[in-house]
Amino acid sequence: MSEENGLSIDTEFIERLSGADATPGGGAASAYCGALAGACASMVANITFTNEKYAQIRGQLEASINRLNDANSDLLILVDEDAKSFAPVAKAMKLPKGEIRNRKMDDALVLACSVPLEIMQKCLDVIEECEFLAKNTGKLTLSDIGCAASMAKAALIAASMNVFVNVRLFSDPSKAEQFRSLATSLCEEGVTEADYAYSIVADQLDAYRLV
């Protein structure tokens, strides 16, 4: 735990991530980044909620805050879940090559792909709230929602890497294609929505525009 400018920062996860162990790895980092994005978006929603200018949409803002809180909680749980999901794959890889190993490996890979897909979905949930908030917040919090959308997009893409690397290990091509297709679809949807939310912010702040 480090403290700077009055803020207590838990560095345990960073220290473990930077170590020589395979877990936590990129998937856990993606979930953590997604949670930070969700927290940033939640801050914007809470600030906007107290602004009398937005009194007429307080019901929508409250619903957005609740959805973001749920996404943040789930993403923090997924930090640990992602680290745990790799263990069965590592165990299966040590088995002698053959039908039993293939079956064990495919079963383990289903979990190893499902967790990052869930991270991606939660990041998409955050992005959707960013789009709403980009249209419904004040000038002073626009940069924060742009930050949240950008971080959630990065987290979503980063989590997809765990899916794309794992599908290459399936012995069953149909399972590999199933997970690859799901990850690709979430990437396409998430990137499109995040870029749109960012463009709303960039247009109002005359900020850097994505090509």
Coordinates of C-alpha atoms in Angstrom, one line a residue:
M1 CA 0.0 0.0 0.0
S2 CA 1.4 3.4 -1.0
E3 CA 0.1 6.8 -0.2
E4 CA 0.6 9.9 -2.3
N5 CA -1.3 13.2 -2.2
G6 CA -3.7 11.8 0.4
L7 CA -4.7 8.8 -1.7
S8 CA -4.1 5.2 -0.5
I9 CA -3.1 3.1 -3.5
D10 CA -3.2 -0.7 -3.2
T11 CA -0.1 -1.9 -5.1
E12 CA -0.3 -5.6 -4.3
F13 CA -2.0 -6.4 -7.6
I14 CA 0.6 -4.4 -9.6
E15 CA 3.5 -6.1 -7.7
R16 CA 2.0 -9.6 -8.3
L17 CA 1.4 -8.8 -12.0
S18 CA 4.9 -7.7 -12.5
G19 CA 6.4 -10.9 -11.0
A20 CA 7.6 -14.0 -12.6
D21 CA 4.4 -16.1 -12.2
A22 CA 2.1 -16.7 -15.1
T23 CA -0.8 -15.6 -13.1
P24 CA -2.2 -13.0 -12.7
G25 CA -1.6 -12.1 -16.3
G26 CA -3.2 -10.1 -19.1
G27 CA -6.7 -11.3 -18.5
A28 CA -6.7 -10.2 -14.9
A29 CA -5.1 -6.9 -15.9
S30 CA -7.9 -6.4 -18.4
A31 CA -10.6 -7.0 -15.8
Y32 CA -8.8 -4.5 -13.4
C33 CA -8.6 -1.9 -16.2
G34 CA -12.2 -2.4 -16.9
A35 CA -13.1 -1.9 -13.3
L36 CA -11.1 1.4 -13.3
A37 CA -13.0 2.5 -16.4
G38 CA -16.3 1.6 -14.7
A39 CA -15.3 3.5 -11.6
C40 CA -14.4 6.6 -13.6
A41 CA -17.8 6.5 -15.4
S42 CA -19.6 6.0 -12.1
M43 CA -17.9 9.1 -10.8
V44 CA -19.2 11.1 -13.8
A45 CA -22.7 9.7 -13.2
N46 CA -22.7 10.5 -9.5
I47 CA -21.5 14.1 -10.1
T48 CA -24.0 14.6 -12.9
F49 CA -26.8 13.2 -10.6
T50 CA -26.2 16.1 -8.1
N51 CA -26.3 18.7 -10.9
E52 CA -29.7 20.5 -10.9
K53 CA -29.4 20.9 -14.7
Y54 CA -29.9 17.2 -15.1
A55 CA -32.7 16.8 -12.5
Q56 CA -35.1 15.5 -15.1
I57 CA -33.0 12.5 -15.9
R58 CA -32.0 11.6 -12.4
G59 CA -33.9 8.3 -12.7
Q60 CA -31.8 7.4 -15.7
L61 CA -28.6 8.5 -14.0
E62 CA -29.5 6.4 -10.9
A63 CA -30.1 3.4 -13.1
S64 CA -26.7 4.0 -14.9
I65 CA -24.9 4.2 -11.5
N66 CA -26.5 0.9 -10.4
R67 CA -25.4 -0.8 -13.7
L68 CA -21.9 0.6 -13.4
N69 CA -21.7 -0.6 -9.8
D70 CA -22.7 -4.1 -10.8
A71 CA -20.2 -4.1 -13.7
N72 CA -17.4 -2.9 -11.4
S73 CA -18.2 -5.6 -8.8
D74 CA -18.2 -8.3 -11.4
L75 CA -15.0 -7.1 -13.0
L76 CA -13.2 -7.2 -9.7
I77 CA -14.4 -10.7 -9.1
L78 CA -13.2 -11.6 -12.6
V79 CA -9.7 -10.4 -11.8
D80 CA -9.4 -13.5 -9.5
E81 CA -11.5 -15.8 -11.7
D82 CA -9.2 -15.2 -14.7
A83 CA -6.1 -16.1 -12.8
K84 CA -7.8 -19.3 -11.5
S85 CA -9.1 -20.3 -15.0
F86 CA -5.6 -20.9 -16.3
A87 CA -4.7 -23.6 -13.8
P88 CA -6.8 -26.5 -15.5
V89 CA -5.2 -25.6 -18.8
A90 CA -1.7 -25.8 -17.4
K91 CA -2.5 -29.1 -15.7
A92 CA -4.0 -30.6 -19.0
M93 CA -0.9 -29.6 -21.0
K94 CA 1.2 -31.8 -18.8
L95 CA -0.7 -35.0 -19.8
P96 CA 0.6 -37.4 -22.5
K97 CA -0.6 -36.5 -26.0
G98 CA -3.7 -38.4 -27.0
E99 CA -7.5 -38.5 -26.7
I100 CA -7.7 -38.1 -23.0
R101 CA -5.4 -35.1 -23.1
N102 CA -7.4 -33.5 -25.9
R103 CA -10.7 -34.0 -24.0
K104 CA -9.2 -32.6 -20.8
M105 CA -7.6 -29.7 -22.6
D106 CA -10.8 -28.8 -24.5
D107 CA -12.8 -28.8 -21.2
A108 CA -10.2 -26.6 -19.6
L109 CA -10.1 -24.2 -22.5
V110 CA -13.9 -23.7 -22.4
L111 CA -13.4 -22.1 -18.9
A112 CA -10.2 -20.3 -20.0
C113 CA -12.1 -18.7 -22.9
S114 CA -15.4 -18.1 -21.0
V115 CA -13.9 -15.9 -18.3
P116 CA -12.2 -13.3 -20.7
L117 CA -15.4 -13.3 -22.7
E118 CA -17.3 -12.3 -19.6
I119 CA -14.7 -9.6 -19.0
M120 CA -15.3 -8.4 -22.5
Q121 CA -19.1 -8.3 -21.9
K122 CA -18.7 -6.3 -18.7
C123 CA -16.4 -3.8 -20.4
L124 CA -19.1 -3.5 -23.1
D125 CA -21.6 -2.8 -20.4
V126 CA -19.3 0.0 -19.2
I127 CA -18.9 1.4 -22.7
E128 CA -22.7 1.5 -23.1
E129 CA -23.0 3.7 -20.0
C130 CA -20.2 5.9 -21.3
E131 CA -22.2 6.6 -24.4
F132 CA -25.2 7.6 -22.4
L133 CA -23.1 9.8 -20.1
A134 CA -21.2 11.4 -22.9
K135 CA -24.5 12.8 -24.0
N136 CA -25.7 13.7 -20.5
T137 CA -23.0 15.3 -18.5
G138 CA -21.4 18.7 -18.0
K139 CA -18.3 20.2 -19.7
L140 CA -16.1 19.6 -16.7
T141 CA -16.7 15.9 -16.6
L142 CA -16.5 15.3 -20.3
S143 CA -12.8 14.4 -20.2
D144 CA -13.5 11.9 -17.5
I145 CA -16.1 10.0 -19.5
G146 CA -13.8 10.1 -22.5
C147 CA -11.1 8.6 -20.3
A148 CA -13.6 5.9 -19.1
A149 CA -14.6 5.0 -22.7
S150 CA -11.0 4.8 -23.8
M151 CA -10.0 2.6 -20.9
A152 CA -13.0 0.3 -21.3
K153 CA -12.2 -0.1 -25.0
A154 CA -8.6 -1.0 -24.2
A155 CA -9.7 -3.5 -21.5
L156 CA -12.1 -5.2 -23.9
I157 CA -9.6 -5.6 -26.6
A158 CA -6.9 -6.7 -24.1
A159 CA -9.3 -9.4 -22.7
S160 CA -10.0 -10.7 -26.3
M161 CA -6.3 -11.6 -26.6
N162 CA -6.8 -14.3 -24.0
V163 CA -9.6 -15.8 -26.1
F164 CA -7.7 -15.6 -29.4
V165 CA -4.6 -17.2 -27.9
N166 CA -6.6 -20.0 -26.2
V167 CA -8.8 -21.0 -29.2
R168 CA -5.6 -22.0 -31.0
L169 CA -5.2 -24.9 -28.5
F170 CA -8.6 -26.5 -29.0
S171 CA -8.6 -29.9 -30.7
D172 CA -12.2 -29.4 -31.6
P173 CA -12.4 -26.8 -34.5
S174 CA -16.1 -26.1 -33.9
K175 CA -15.4 -25.0 -30.3
A176 CA -12.5 -22.9 -31.4
E177 CA -14.7 -21.1 -34.0
Q178 CA -17.5 -20.6 -31.6
F179 CA -15.3 -18.7 -29.1
R180 CA -13.4 -16.9 -31.8
S181 CA -16.7 -15.7 -33.3
L182 CA -18.0 -14.5 -29.9
A183 CA -14.8 -12.6 -29.2
T184 CA -14.8 -11.0 -32.6
S185 CA -18.4 -9.9 -32.3
L186 CA -17.8 -8.3 -28.9
C187 CA -14.7 -6.5 -30.2
E188 CA -16.5 -5.1 -33.2
E189 CA -19.5 -3.9 -31.1
G190 CA -17.4 -2.6 -28.2
V191 CA -14.9 -0.7 -30.4
T192 CA -17.6 0.9 -32.4
E193 CA -19.6 2.1 -29.4
A194 CA -16.5 3.2 -27.5
D195 CA -15.2 5.2 -30.5
Y196 CA -18.7 6.8 -30.8
A197 CA -18.7 7.8 -27.1
Y198 CA -15.2 9.2 -27.5
S199 CA -16.2 11.1 -30.6
I200 CA -19.0 12.9 -28.7
V201 CA -16.4 14.0 -26.1
A202 CA -13.8 14.9 -28.7
D203 CA -16.2 17.1 -30.7
Q204 CA -17.1 19.1 -27.6
L205 CA -13.6 19.5 -26.3
D206 CA -11.9 19.9 -29.7
A207 CA -9.7 17.0 -28.6
Y208 CA -7.7 14.5 -30.6
R209 CA -10.0 12.6 -33.0
L210 CA -9.7 8.9 -33.8
V211 CA -9.0 8.2 -37.5

